[in-house]
Steps between C-alpha positions, in 0.01 A plus 500: 500500500538501880380813672681638805324398825297775662610590850217477751524659842493235776544692826414205725757276329760780515430549870520127573821436305686821587399556863301227677695185400849656543399645839370164624816322382722750681298490822429125519781317318816689603593274792766233462226237535363608161689695231739699715553877476674497161277235343180673611623835370585349159165317485306815596677715243451237228125566487494872408811467283358204302162671466658823375713318244201290388289814444781669309566201273133421435372852433826663385387830646750728673366645823727749678333464840488119476870499409581706807299253707707212362822688573371565853449125557849421369656765726312362800636155421852639461484678837378181671737256331806725536400573860537877461413752770125556551533869416537400134163328509334819631680709237398257225137500615492880481704528180264312265186719547726807524647417158149465355403836649810662349421337164145639516634853561778467241250385240334844509805630310446247220230467230365194688412589861425189706164638617379445143635145503342419836161674477443726200562247223291349215464167683319670788334809350382623162791743478415616148145599598621681812769692313254605231250627758778682687603673178139594426474662846847661480599312816799301380759712686295489821473122479875462443560696822266266686677200351824643640336538841378138480858397420621665820227313691612165355862578585384588853335159538834333422679726750246377757577138404875558525468653846269226630716224351805636680316531833351150470836342415678673789218410740451132412832367367750518785671159489824435306459392138548129438317393817164334553379806690597728210292290260201501733518877541543544124188290447307714749619818328392369160160401636443827688613714208178428310242636748734765644653633178352356180135563588550864614709565187223349286244726669722800432526404131121461484479851644725625220278323245192666654670841481589436136146389421347805674732722295390334177134524596528865607688610188318294236160415645555136404356233730704209633333243273579721201875499556579162654611221266286189533654194335252263345 
């Protein structure tokens, strides 16, 4: 019997396929001497789209954030190919992280808040052990309040991303869509978005994880190695 392939995180491959290669294509191959504005845009978008579809088909695992990323790429392509006004690119860049932030907040009204999916889940922590210790110390309600606070922090990180995405798009992409200059500026924006937006957002999420861990440690007395899941 065939077992389902296990998804392994490959951040360097993701970075190369989704950011570096598309950016280089847009910046270097958009002139009429190479692919042209439309051809370069289609070629650049083909990499993240193909990679996203490949991951979905191979691992058959729905990922809400990854799906939004794929939609974002398709919208970028639509704006470029249909030669829409640049304001729609800035709005799109802000809308994707804003939607994630809203989803994080909205999830607090459901039985499955996203903070538990992202950080406090059985794949990352020994949730059962933590919950038992919290119950023993009569701290379950206190911890739930801190989880809610961590949720607000995560939502705040996406608000930061939305704001920075909008500013970066308005600042860098000023040429009309469908032109070589538009493609080059789009490539620059994609390349700059990683150090200027993705890394700070990642640091903010690590800060939320640290806050969550300090809460667990303070309320249960458990050490980090006692609660983290280590896969053999």
